[in-house]
Amino acid sequence: MLVQRVVSPMTRQESWTVLGDDDVPVAPIERYLSYLTDIERSPNTVKAYAHDLKDYFDFLSQQDLDWREVRLEDLGEFVAWLRRPPRARSGNVTVLPSVEAHCTESTVNRKLSALSAFYQHAARHGDDLGELLITWQPARRQRGSWKPFLHHVSKGGPVARRTISLKAPKKLPRVLTAVEAQTVLDACTRLRDRFLFAVLHESGVRIGEALGLRHEDIAAAERELSIVPRLNDNGARTKSHQPRQVPISAELVRLYADYLHGEYGDLDSDYVFVNLFAHPHGRPLSYAAVYDLVRRVRRMTGIDFDPHWFRHGAATRMLRDGVPIEVASKILGHADITTTLDVYGHLTVEDARRTLEEAGWFTGREVTL
């Protein structure tokens, strides 16, 4: 099977499909991926689902199973199959216990989540296996005063949870230190590149949101960016469907003015970030061009980073500096405050040490060690 990129000739909208051995789209997968595209899920999301479902249908093919007749035990075998190295998935090769698992726990859980959504969608079309990966459990008792929206409607009702999931270690978001961020900015020999990284560092916007910025989205007098969901010629996308405003500093506004005066000039384009030093000249900057830039800066600085680290860094600084979590969540464009809590509501060793030092924990001891 093969995951294939497709582009609509009418709307130029990008999507993905899975081709079978006969080079024809696999019908149940195609139906679900088309649904995701229709409801305007990100092409990257559709691509991830396509790869996850391809793996699943590869497994079914090897096991000679029909996707509508699988049992819970079959899904358990699928998890084991994912964990094996690709060469050993046929069952003809013995895997030693010391061999590292091919898919991490988080990757397996993501694929199971994709399967759960796929089967629930299929259930709406008459293939009633929608609860194969879902079990209904009593709602957990909420501790504390915070309650989710519409909590009173479902209070005490059963809660849907995945039947199968692996216990995965929680990874802390990767961030750039202040020194590293400064080094990356100073390594930029062009104002456009420095301004791009400065926008990511200060505002915490996603790279797709930055690449979709138009000049009308930057209000210099008010010192704010507007993140507006729209179709962009470079394929850049906002993850949220609601527009939002992000405060920025006077220093960032000055850097924007320097960029316009020093490099942008009288170029006729709505886009803020455009090709100025390569062809096609004047076209909006693409994701590929940004990652080429990132690779160049990595080689120059020796810092192994990607654009999303700036977003993690901005969020971490907000919370460490005492910005209320609901404000940080709104600035970051999270649909739900629980997303902000899940990703950034952690206490690192550095945070704990600072708090303890402020409390005098390491001084004035009554007991000599």
Short mmCIF file of N, CA and C in Angstrom, two decimals, residues 9 71 82 91 105 113 116 140 153 173 183 188 200 216 234 245 267 273 278 299 302 306 320 327 340:
data_model
loop_
_atom_site.label_atom_id
_atom_site.label_comp_id
_atom_site.label_asym_id
_atom_site.label_seq_id
_atom_site.Cartn_x
_atom_site.Cartn_y
_atom_site.Cartn_z
N PRO A 9 -8.14 19.91 -8.33
CA PRO A 9 -7.91 20.86 -9.44
C PRO A 9 -8.78 22.10 -9.35
N ARG A 71 -11.56 -8.51 15.97
CA ARG A 71 -11.90 -8.65 17.39
C ARG A 71 -10.90 -7.85 18.21
N LEU A 82 3.04 -3.44 15.58
CA LEU A 82 3.62 -2.11 15.45
C LEU A 82 4.94 -1.99 16.20
N GLY A 91 6.58 -12.26 10.86
CA GLY A 91 6.54 -13.39 11.78
C GLY A 91 7.59 -14.44 11.51
N GLU A 105 5.47 4.23 22.65
CA GLU A 105 4.14 4.13 23.23
C GLU A 105 3.23 5.26 22.73
N SER A 113 -5.80 5.88 18.42
CA SER A 113 -6.76 6.97 18.42
C SER A 113 -7.31 7.18 17.01
N SER A 116 -9.77 4.43 16.34
CA SER A 116 -11.02 4.65 17.05
C SER A 116 -11.91 5.63 16.29
N ARG A 140 -15.17 9.94 36.41
CA ARG A 140 -14.34 10.12 37.60
C ARG A 140 -14.82 11.34 38.39
N VAL A 153 -24.58 18.89 32.52
CA VAL A 153 -25.39 18.08 31.61
C VAL A 153 -25.01 16.60 31.72
N PRO A 173 7.80 19.78 26.78
CA PRO A 173 8.03 20.48 25.52
C PRO A 173 9.47 20.99 25.44
N THR A 183 21.20 33.53 20.00
CA THR A 183 22.18 33.03 19.04
C THR A 183 21.54 32.78 17.68
N CYS A 188 21.06 35.11 11.85
CA CYS A 188 20.32 35.47 10.63
C CYS A 188 21.00 36.67 9.96
N LEU A 200 8.05 34.40 15.94
CA LEU A 200 7.79 33.12 16.59
C LEU A 200 8.18 33.17 18.07
N GLU A 216 -1.88 43.63 6.47
CA GLU A 216 -3.04 44.16 7.18
C GLU A 216 -3.22 43.52 8.55
N ASN A 234 0.61 29.70 -0.23
CA ASN A 234 1.73 28.83 0.12
C ASN A 234 1.30 27.62 0.95
N GLN A 245 -6.20 37.96 18.37
CA GLN A 245 -5.21 39.03 18.37
C GLN A 245 -4.12 38.69 19.39
N LEU A 267 7.97 46.02 -3.22
CA LEU A 267 7.38 44.78 -3.71
C LEU A 267 5.87 44.80 -3.51
N PHE A 273 5.88 37.53 4.69
CA PHE A 273 7.09 36.73 4.44
C PHE A 273 7.04 36.18 3.02
N ALA A 278 15.34 34.26 -3.75
CA ALA A 278 15.28 33.06 -4.58
C ALA A 278 14.01 33.13 -5.41
N ARG A 299 23.35 24.52 11.15
CA ARG A 299 24.77 24.29 10.84
C ARG A 299 25.63 25.43 11.35
N GLY A 302 25.09 25.28 15.54
CA GLY A 302 25.22 24.03 16.28
C GLY A 302 24.04 23.76 17.19
N ASP A 306 13.77 23.35 16.01
CA ASP A 306 12.81 23.52 14.92
C ASP A 306 11.89 24.69 15.29
N ARG A 320 5.70 30.97 33.47
CA ARG A 320 6.70 31.20 34.51
C ARG A 320 6.66 32.64 35.02
N VAL A 327 -5.29 33.39 30.00
CA VAL A 327 -4.77 34.40 29.07
C VAL A 327 -3.76 33.78 28.12
N THR A 340 -3.72 23.70 27.15
CA THR A 340 -2.61 24.46 27.72
C THR A 340 -2.12 23.79 29.00
#
